[in-house]
Amino acid sequence: MPIPFNKPYFTGKESAYINQALIGGKISGDGPFTQRCHRFFCERYGFKKVLLTTSCTDALEMSALLIDTQAGDEIIMPSYTFVSTANAFVLRGAKIVFADSSKENPNIDVTLIEALITPKTKAIVVVHYAGVACDMEAIMALAAKYNLFVIEDAAQGIDSFCNGKPLGSIGHLGAFSFHDTKNIIAGEGGMLLINDDRFMARAEIIREKGTNRAQFLRGEVDKYSWVDVGSSFLPSDMIAACLLAQLEHIDDIQQKRKKLWQFYYEGLIALQEAGKIRLPQIPAYATNNAQMFYVLCANATERSALIASLKEKGIQAVFHYLSLHNSAYYSGKHDGRKLEQSDYYSNALLRLPLYYDLSNDEQQLVVKAVADFYKK
Ligand SMILES: *Cc1c(COP(=O)(O)O)cnc(C)c1O
């Protein structure tokens, strides 16, 4: 039996909840399931303001609008990230200033940020890669010193923490994803956390096509109208129904994923000790939400050979981001700085299968296949 890289897990309640939404007769946005998801997040994590969105990409685009990104503004972010992190700001005319990743993990190297700040810098966007926190204390201190906004791309960061604070709730804004490849899924889906009071009212307006419809629905105004720019960023209540079914099982899902992660770690630690590969490191201020398990090969050639060797055994392992500063779209706009760590992770990082239904036998096969490759 082939072992795929990912297999979406369903708790069993999704179809009943989606059906309930249909029977309710109203499946547009901000229905009862959306409200229940919002409440779940506020109660469990103490989030101040939560808005479900159709994707993390949309939550990032909302963030770019909320901080009033203008043509010529500079936004600092890692190059080793998904295109949406950058695209959201490029759509508003901003210039992306890419920072290198840290040597410890693919997160932004905090020590490099200050030198990249200019009078045009508007925000720092951090990405908590693999759900492992960036050093948020250092980043928030820099942002305070230079009066910058901090947006957390916490697409992979659900149920993970930095010095005890949930990811996504530390910067001014936090964006999450519920795409099939994440821990908690709704097919396509996302969420924006608004942590700064200045953005609360406007976030609702931008999400509802630039209207004050949310206020109208709460009975705070007697009609709604066009009051600002905006777009349609809210998901159908069917998406929220699927999401709620997942959220009600979050502890079980997280426990299972962490167990799988730990099994890989213990099974492969000997290869790290023998100097063959590197395993993920979790800094003392961070937690591990088992979003993914990756190994770091010596270089791209070795990684390709490992991918091929695993594929022969029916195991699908996949690499991840290609540095955005080298991309077809942005390489001509990048200032030419070399970003060695970013390129290293692009070339050397390999993700192993990790999903709820991965059996122990299958996991043993993966560990053995990696070990056998390095015996040769
Ligand atoms: C998954 C992911 C996204 C995009 O999420 P969507 O919900 O698919 O838009 C953005 N950034 C990072 C870091 C991601 O991992």
Short mmCIF file of C-alpha atoms and ligand atoms in Angstrom, two decimals:
data_model
loop_
_atom_site.label_atom_id
_atom_site.label_comp_id
_atom_site.label_asym_id
_atom_site.label_seq_id
_atom_site.Cartn_x
_atom_site.Cartn_y
_atom_site.Cartn_z
CA MET A 1 0.00 0.00 0.00
CA PRO A 2 1.48 3.35 -0.99
CA ILE A 3 1.94 5.90 1.79
CA PRO A 4 0.85 9.35 0.60
CA PHE A 5 2.31 12.54 1.99
CA ASN A 6 -1.05 13.70 3.37
CA LYS A 7 -4.50 12.28 3.92
CA PRO A 8 -7.20 14.61 5.23
CA TYR A 9 -8.72 13.28 8.45
CA PHE A 10 -12.43 13.63 9.20
CA THR A 11 -13.79 13.17 12.70
CA GLY A 12 -17.13 11.76 11.47
CA LYS A 13 -19.25 14.72 12.55
CA GLU A 14 -18.55 16.92 9.53
CA SER A 15 -21.36 15.58 7.33
CA ALA A 16 -23.94 15.80 10.14
CA TYR A 17 -23.00 19.43 10.86
CA ILE A 18 -22.94 20.38 7.17
CA ASN A 19 -26.35 18.76 6.81
CA GLN A 20 -27.60 20.70 9.83
CA ALA A 21 -26.45 23.92 8.16
CA LEU A 22 -28.37 22.94 5.00
CA ILE A 23 -31.52 22.06 6.94
CA GLY A 24 -31.26 25.41 8.72
CA GLY A 25 -31.91 26.94 5.31
CA LYS A 26 -29.19 29.59 5.46
CA ILE A 27 -25.68 28.72 4.35
CA SER A 28 -24.23 32.15 3.59
CA GLY A 29 -21.59 33.69 5.83
CA ASP A 30 -21.72 34.48 9.57
CA GLY A 31 -24.45 31.93 10.29
CA PRO A 32 -24.75 29.88 13.51
CA PHE A 33 -21.76 27.59 12.81
CA THR A 34 -19.50 30.56 12.09
CA GLN A 35 -20.59 32.09 15.41
CA ARG A 36 -19.86 28.81 17.21
CA CYS A 37 -16.37 28.64 15.68
CA HIS A 38 -15.68 32.25 16.72
CA ARG A 39 -16.83 31.46 20.27
CA PHE A 40 -14.74 28.27 20.39
CA PHE A 41 -11.55 30.18 19.58
CA CYS A 42 -12.25 33.01 22.00
CA GLU A 43 -13.06 30.64 24.85
CA ARG A 44 -10.23 28.18 24.28
CA TYR A 45 -7.41 30.62 23.56
CA GLY A 46 -8.66 33.94 24.92
CA PHE A 47 -8.52 35.56 21.47
CA LYS A 48 -9.97 39.08 21.45
CA LYS A 49 -11.54 39.13 18.00
CA VAL A 50 -11.80 36.26 15.51
CA LEU A 51 -13.14 36.37 11.95
CA LEU A 52 -13.35 33.25 9.82
CA THR A 53 -12.20 33.84 6.25
CA THR A 54 -12.24 31.77 3.07
CA SER A 55 -8.47 31.13 3.36
CA CYS A 56 -5.29 32.24 5.07
CA THR A 57 -4.47 34.00 1.81
CA ASP A 58 -7.60 36.13 2.33
CA ALA A 59 -6.74 36.76 5.99
CA LEU A 60 -3.34 38.06 4.82
CA GLU A 61 -4.97 40.24 2.15
CA MET A 62 -7.28 41.66 4.82
CA SER A 63 -4.19 42.39 6.94
CA ALA A 64 -2.56 44.29 4.09
CA LEU A 65 -5.72 46.41 3.73
CA LEU A 66 -6.07 46.95 7.48
CA ILE A 67 -2.57 48.38 7.93
CA ASP A 68 -3.26 50.62 4.92
CA THR A 69 -0.43 49.27 2.80
CA GLN A 70 0.44 51.86 0.15
CA ALA A 71 2.57 51.81 -2.99
CA GLY A 72 6.22 52.06 -1.97
CA ASP A 73 5.75 50.76 1.58
CA GLU A 74 8.34 48.17 2.55
CA ILE A 75 7.31 44.93 4.20
CA ILE A 76 9.94 42.69 5.79
CA MET A 77 9.34 38.93 5.69
CA PRO A 78 11.23 35.67 5.22
CA SER A 79 11.89 34.50 1.66
CA TYR A 80 11.29 30.92 2.73
CA THR A 81 7.48 31.05 2.79
CA PHE A 82 4.35 30.49 0.75
CA VAL A 83 3.57 32.95 -2.06
CA SER A 84 0.47 34.29 -0.28
CA THR A 85 2.56 35.84 2.50
CA ALA A 86 4.13 38.16 -0.05
CA ASN A 87 1.34 38.42 -2.62
CA ALA A 88 -1.09 39.99 -0.15
CA PHE A 89 1.17 43.05 0.18
CA VAL A 90 2.37 43.12 -3.43
CA LEU A 91 -1.29 43.44 -4.47
CA ARG A 92 -1.34 46.76 -2.60
CA GLY A 93 1.85 47.99 -4.29
CA ALA A 94 4.28 47.26 -1.47
CA LYS A 95 7.91 46.32 -1.92
CA ILE A 96 8.91 43.09 -0.21
CA VAL A 97 12.21 43.13 1.65
CA PHE A 98 13.15 39.51 2.13
CA ALA A 99 15.11 38.43 5.18
CA ASP A 100 17.10 35.23 5.49
CA SER A 101 16.02 32.29 7.63
CA SER A 102 17.73 31.39 10.86
CA LYS A 103 20.37 28.64 11.07
CA GLU A 104 18.34 26.80 13.72
CA ASN A 105 15.09 26.54 11.75
CA PRO A 106 13.40 28.01 8.65
CA ASN A 107 11.89 30.93 10.61
CA ILE A 108 13.07 34.49 9.94
CA ASP A 109 16.49 35.26 11.46
CA VAL A 110 15.51 37.94 13.96
CA THR A 111 19.07 39.26 14.25
CA LEU A 112 18.96 40.39 10.59
CA ILE A 113 15.74 42.41 10.74
CA GLU A 114 16.92 45.69 12.27
CA ALA A 115 19.44 46.35 9.48
CA LEU A 116 16.62 46.04 6.92
CA ILE A 117 14.38 48.67 8.52
CA THR A 118 14.15 52.01 6.65
CA PRO A 119 11.81 55.01 7.00
CA LYS A 120 9.55 53.26 4.43
CA THR A 121 9.18 50.06 6.44
CA LYS A 122 5.58 49.52 7.47
CA ALA A 123 5.40 45.99 8.83
CA ILE A 124 7.21 42.81 9.69
CA VAL A 125 5.44 39.63 8.62
CA VAL A 126 6.62 36.54 10.47
CA VAL A 127 5.89 32.95 9.49
CA HIS A 128 5.81 30.32 12.21
CA TYR A 129 7.20 27.52 10.08
CA ALA A 130 5.98 24.03 10.97
CA GLY A 131 3.97 25.65 13.77
CA VAL A 132 7.16 26.49 15.68
CA ALA A 133 7.16 30.05 16.99
CA CYS A 134 9.48 32.80 15.83
CA ASP A 135 11.14 34.73 18.64
CA MET A 136 8.15 37.01 19.14
CA GLU A 137 9.54 38.87 22.15
CA ALA A 138 12.47 40.15 20.09
CA ILE A 139 10.23 40.92 17.11
CA MET A 140 7.64 42.83 19.14
CA ALA A 141 10.43 44.84 20.80
CA LEU A 142 11.81 45.83 17.38
CA ALA A 143 8.33 46.73 16.14
CA ALA A 144 7.74 48.93 19.19
CA LYS A 145 11.11 50.65 18.74
CA TYR A 146 10.44 51.54 15.08
CA ASN A 147 6.64 51.83 15.27
CA LEU A 148 5.95 48.95 12.87
CA PHE A 149 3.04 46.56 12.55
CA VAL A 150 3.59 42.85 13.11
CA ILE A 151 1.49 40.34 11.20
CA GLU A 152 1.81 36.69 12.06
CA ASP A 153 1.37 34.22 9.23
CA ALA A 154 0.22 31.49 11.60
CA ALA A 155 -1.18 29.34 8.77
CA GLN A 156 0.59 26.36 10.35
CA GLY A 157 0.42 27.62 13.92
CA ILE A 158 -2.85 26.42 15.40
CA ASP A 159 -2.66 25.30 19.04
CA SER A 160 1.00 26.30 19.30
CA PHE A 161 2.53 28.83 21.68
CA CYS A 162 5.38 31.27 22.22
CA ASN A 163 6.27 31.80 25.88
CA GLY A 164 2.78 30.58 26.75
CA LYS A 165 0.96 32.91 24.32
CA PRO A 166 -1.00 31.32 21.47
CA LEU A 167 0.51 32.00 18.04
CA GLY A 168 -1.43 34.53 16.01
CA SER A 169 -2.41 36.51 19.12
CA ILE A 170 0.93 38.25 19.73
CA GLY A 171 1.32 40.56 16.71
CA HIS A 172 -1.27 43.15 15.68
CA LEU A 173 -2.91 40.63 13.35
CA GLY A 174 -2.67 36.85 12.91
CA ALA A 175 -3.67 34.72 9.90
CA PHE A 176 -4.51 31.00 10.01
CA SER A 177 -5.28 28.32 7.42
CA PHE A 178 -7.68 25.38 7.47
CA HIS A 179 -6.53 24.00 4.14
CA ASP A 180 -6.44 20.20 3.76
CA THR A 181 -2.72 20.09 4.54
CA LYS A 182 -3.02 21.74 7.96
CA ASN A 183 -3.82 20.19 11.37
CA ILE A 184 -7.46 21.35 11.46
CA ILE A 185 -9.19 21.45 8.10
CA ALA A 186 -12.27 22.75 6.32
CA GLY A 187 -11.19 22.05 2.73
CA GLU A 188 -10.36 25.67 2.06
CA GLY A 189 -10.71 28.04 4.97
CA GLY A 190 -8.92 30.51 7.18
CA MET A 191 -9.18 32.95 10.03
CA LEU A 192 -7.96 36.39 10.97
CA LEU A 193 -7.19 37.32 14.58
CA ILE A 194 -7.47 41.01 15.34
CA ASN A 195 -5.42 41.73 18.44
CA ASP A 196 -5.32 45.52 18.23
CA ASP A 197 -8.48 47.50 19.05
CA ARG A 198 -7.74 49.99 16.26
CA PHE A 199 -8.56 47.33 13.65
CA MET A 200 -11.65 45.69 15.15
CA ALA A 201 -14.44 47.67 13.49
CA ARG A 202 -12.69 48.10 10.15
CA ALA A 203 -11.86 44.38 9.88
CA GLU A 204 -15.58 43.52 9.90
CA ILE A 205 -16.22 46.14 7.21
CA ILE A 206 -13.39 45.04 4.91
CA ARG A 207 -14.55 41.42 5.22
CA GLU A 208 -18.11 42.39 4.19
CA LYS A 209 -17.41 44.14 0.87
CA GLY A 210 -16.72 47.49 2.51
CA THR A 211 -20.14 47.65 4.18
CA ASN A 212 -21.20 47.86 7.83
CA ARG A 213 -23.40 44.79 7.42
CA ALA A 214 -21.99 43.12 10.55
CA GLN A 215 -23.14 46.09 12.66
CA PHE A 216 -26.54 45.99 10.94
CA LEU A 217 -26.95 42.28 11.72
CA ARG A 218 -26.23 43.00 15.39
CA GLY A 219 -28.91 45.73 15.31
CA GLU A 220 -26.39 48.51 15.97
CA VAL A 221 -27.41 50.46 12.84
CA ASP A 222 -30.79 50.43 11.06
CA LYS A 223 -29.43 49.98 7.52
CA TYR A 224 -26.11 49.02 6.03
CA SER A 225 -24.21 50.81 3.31
CA TRP A 226 -20.87 51.27 1.61
CA VAL A 227 -18.50 52.84 4.13
CA ASP A 228 -14.97 51.71 3.10
CA VAL A 229 -13.04 49.53 0.66
CA GLY A 230 -13.44 45.80 1.06
CA SER A 231 -14.09 42.49 -0.57
CA SER A 232 -15.86 39.22 0.14
CA PHE A 233 -13.69 37.42 2.66
CA LEU A 234 -16.27 35.47 4.67
CA PRO A 235 -16.84 31.73 4.21
CA SER A 236 -20.14 29.91 3.78
CA ASP A 237 -21.60 28.53 7.01
CA MET A 238 -21.13 25.02 5.52
CA ILE A 239 -17.37 25.56 5.74
CA ALA A 240 -17.77 26.66 9.35
CA ALA A 241 -19.88 23.55 10.04
CA CYS A 242 -17.04 21.35 8.79
CA LEU A 243 -14.55 23.36 10.83
CA LEU A 244 -16.55 23.09 14.05
CA ALA A 245 -16.65 19.29 13.74
CA GLN A 246 -12.85 19.36 13.58
CA LEU A 247 -12.44 21.83 16.43
CA GLU A 248 -14.50 19.69 18.77
CA HIS A 249 -11.82 17.00 18.29
CA ILE A 250 -8.78 19.25 18.39
CA ASP A 251 -7.26 17.64 21.49
CA ASP A 252 -7.50 14.16 20.00
CA ILE A 253 -6.07 15.32 16.66
CA GLN A 254 -3.20 17.17 18.30
CA GLN A 255 -2.36 14.29 20.64
CA LYS A 256 -2.23 11.87 17.72
CA ARG A 257 -0.09 14.13 15.55
CA LYS A 258 2.37 14.76 18.39
CA LYS A 259 2.70 11.02 18.94
CA LEU A 260 3.47 10.50 15.24
CA TRP A 261 5.99 13.35 15.31
CA GLN A 262 7.73 11.89 18.37
CA PHE A 263 7.94 8.47 16.73
CA TYR A 264 9.78 9.95 13.73
CA TYR A 265 12.07 11.92 16.01
CA GLU A 266 13.06 8.91 18.08
CA GLY A 267 13.33 6.68 15.02
CA LEU A 268 15.63 9.08 13.17
CA ILE A 269 17.71 10.59 15.98
CA ALA A 270 20.50 8.04 15.40
CA LEU A 271 20.92 9.41 11.85
CA GLN A 272 21.32 12.91 13.25
CA GLU A 273 23.87 11.70 15.79
CA ALA A 274 25.76 9.99 12.96
CA GLY A 275 25.87 13.36 11.13
CA LYS A 276 23.75 12.14 8.20
CA ILE A 277 20.70 14.39 8.55
CA ARG A 278 19.39 17.17 10.79
CA LEU A 279 16.08 16.96 12.62
CA PRO A 280 13.79 19.85 13.62
CA GLN A 281 14.75 21.87 16.71
CA ILE A 282 12.16 23.48 18.97
CA PRO A 283 13.51 26.63 20.73
CA ALA A 284 12.89 26.87 24.49
CA TYR A 285 10.28 29.64 24.02
CA ALA A 286 8.28 27.60 21.49
CA THR A 287 5.99 24.56 21.50
CA ASN A 288 5.58 21.89 18.86
CA ASN A 289 2.10 21.44 17.34
CA ALA A 290 3.30 18.62 15.06
CA GLN A 291 2.22 20.48 11.92
CA MET A 292 4.86 18.59 9.96
CA PHE A 293 7.93 16.45 10.36
CA TYR A 294 10.92 17.36 8.23
CA VAL A 295 14.49 16.21 7.86
CA LEU A 296 17.35 18.30 6.48
CA CYS A 297 19.54 16.56 3.93
CA ALA A 298 23.06 17.68 3.04
CA ASN A 299 22.03 19.25 -0.28
CA ALA A 300 19.56 19.11 -3.20
CA THR A 301 21.24 16.15 -4.91
CA GLU A 302 21.07 14.01 -1.80
CA ARG A 303 17.47 15.06 -1.22
CA SER A 304 16.42 14.11 -4.78
CA ALA A 305 18.04 10.70 -4.34
CA LEU A 306 16.24 10.22 -1.02
CA ILE A 307 12.88 11.24 -2.56
CA ALA A 308 13.43 8.74 -5.40
CA SER A 309 14.48 5.98 -3.01
CA LEU A 310 11.37 6.51 -0.85
CA LYS A 311 9.17 6.67 -3.95
CA GLU A 312 10.43 3.24 -5.03
CA LYS A 313 9.04 1.94 -1.75
CA GLY A 314 5.70 3.67 -2.28
CA ILE A 315 6.43 6.49 0.17
CA GLN A 316 5.64 10.05 -0.88
CA ALA A 317 7.96 12.60 0.72
CA VAL A 318 7.90 16.18 -0.53
CA PHE A 319 10.10 19.25 -0.41
CA HIS A 320 8.60 22.63 0.41
CA TYR A 321 9.04 26.31 -0.44
CA LEU A 322 11.30 27.66 -3.16
CA SER A 323 12.85 30.92 -1.93
CA LEU A 324 10.60 33.75 -3.11
CA HIS A 325 13.55 36.10 -3.78
CA ASN A 326 14.60 33.70 -6.57
CA SER A 327 11.10 33.28 -8.03
CA ALA A 328 10.28 34.10 -11.65
CA TYR A 329 7.99 36.90 -10.45
CA TYR A 330 10.17 38.55 -7.83
CA SER A 331 13.85 37.85 -8.59
CA GLY A 332 14.08 41.00 -10.73
CA LYS A 333 12.59 43.09 -7.92
CA HIS A 334 14.76 41.67 -5.13
CA ASP A 335 17.75 43.81 -4.14
CA GLY A 336 20.26 41.07 -4.87
CA ARG A 337 21.22 40.12 -1.31
CA LYS A 338 22.11 36.46 -1.02
CA LEU A 339 19.85 34.56 1.37
CA GLU A 340 21.86 31.46 2.04
CA GLN A 341 19.79 29.83 4.73
CA SER A 342 16.59 30.34 2.76
CA ASP A 343 18.18 28.62 -0.24
CA TYR A 344 19.53 25.88 2.00
CA TYR A 345 16.04 25.04 3.28
CA SER A 346 14.69 25.22 -0.28
CA ASN A 347 17.29 22.67 -1.36
CA ALA A 348 17.63 20.42 1.67
CA LEU A 349 14.33 20.24 3.56
CA LEU A 350 12.19 17.14 3.06
CA ARG A 351 8.80 16.54 4.65
CA LEU A 352 7.75 13.01 5.62
CA PRO A 353 4.15 11.69 5.59
CA LEU A 354 2.30 12.79 8.74
CA TYR A 355 -1.46 12.47 9.05
CA TYR A 356 -3.93 11.21 11.64
CA ASP A 357 -4.54 7.81 10.00
CA LEU A 358 -0.86 6.98 9.46
CA SER A 359 -0.41 3.59 11.13
CA ASN A 360 2.51 2.54 13.25
CA ASP A 361 3.49 -0.13 10.69
CA GLU A 362 3.52 2.49 7.94
CA GLN A 363 5.58 4.85 10.04
CA GLN A 364 8.09 2.10 10.77
CA LEU A 365 8.39 1.53 7.02
CA VAL A 366 9.17 5.23 6.49
CA VAL A 367 11.80 5.30 9.26
CA LYS A 368 13.43 2.13 7.94
CA ALA A 369 13.39 3.43 4.36
CA VAL A 370 15.19 6.64 5.40
CA ALA A 371 17.69 4.68 7.51
CA ASP A 372 18.34 2.20 4.67
CA PHE A 373 19.02 5.06 2.26
CA TYR A 374 21.76 6.42 4.51
CA LYS A 375 23.29 2.95 5.04
CA LYS A 376 24.21 2.79 1.36
C1 LIG B 1 -0.95 27.07 3.97
C2 LIG B 1 -0.23 28.36 4.08
C3 LIG B 1 -0.76 29.55 3.55
C4 LIG B 1 -2.00 29.60 2.70
O1 LIG B 1 -3.14 29.13 3.31
P1 LIG B 1 -4.50 29.07 2.46
O2 LIG B 1 -5.52 28.84 3.51
O3 LIG B 1 -4.34 27.93 1.52
O4 LIG B 1 -4.67 30.36 1.77
C5 LIG B 1 -0.09 30.74 3.78
N1 LIG B 1 1.06 30.77 4.47
C6 LIG B 1 1.61 29.64 4.97
C7 LIG B 1 2.88 29.76 5.76
C8 LIG B 1 0.99 28.41 4.77
O5 LIG B 1 1.57 27.30 5.27
#
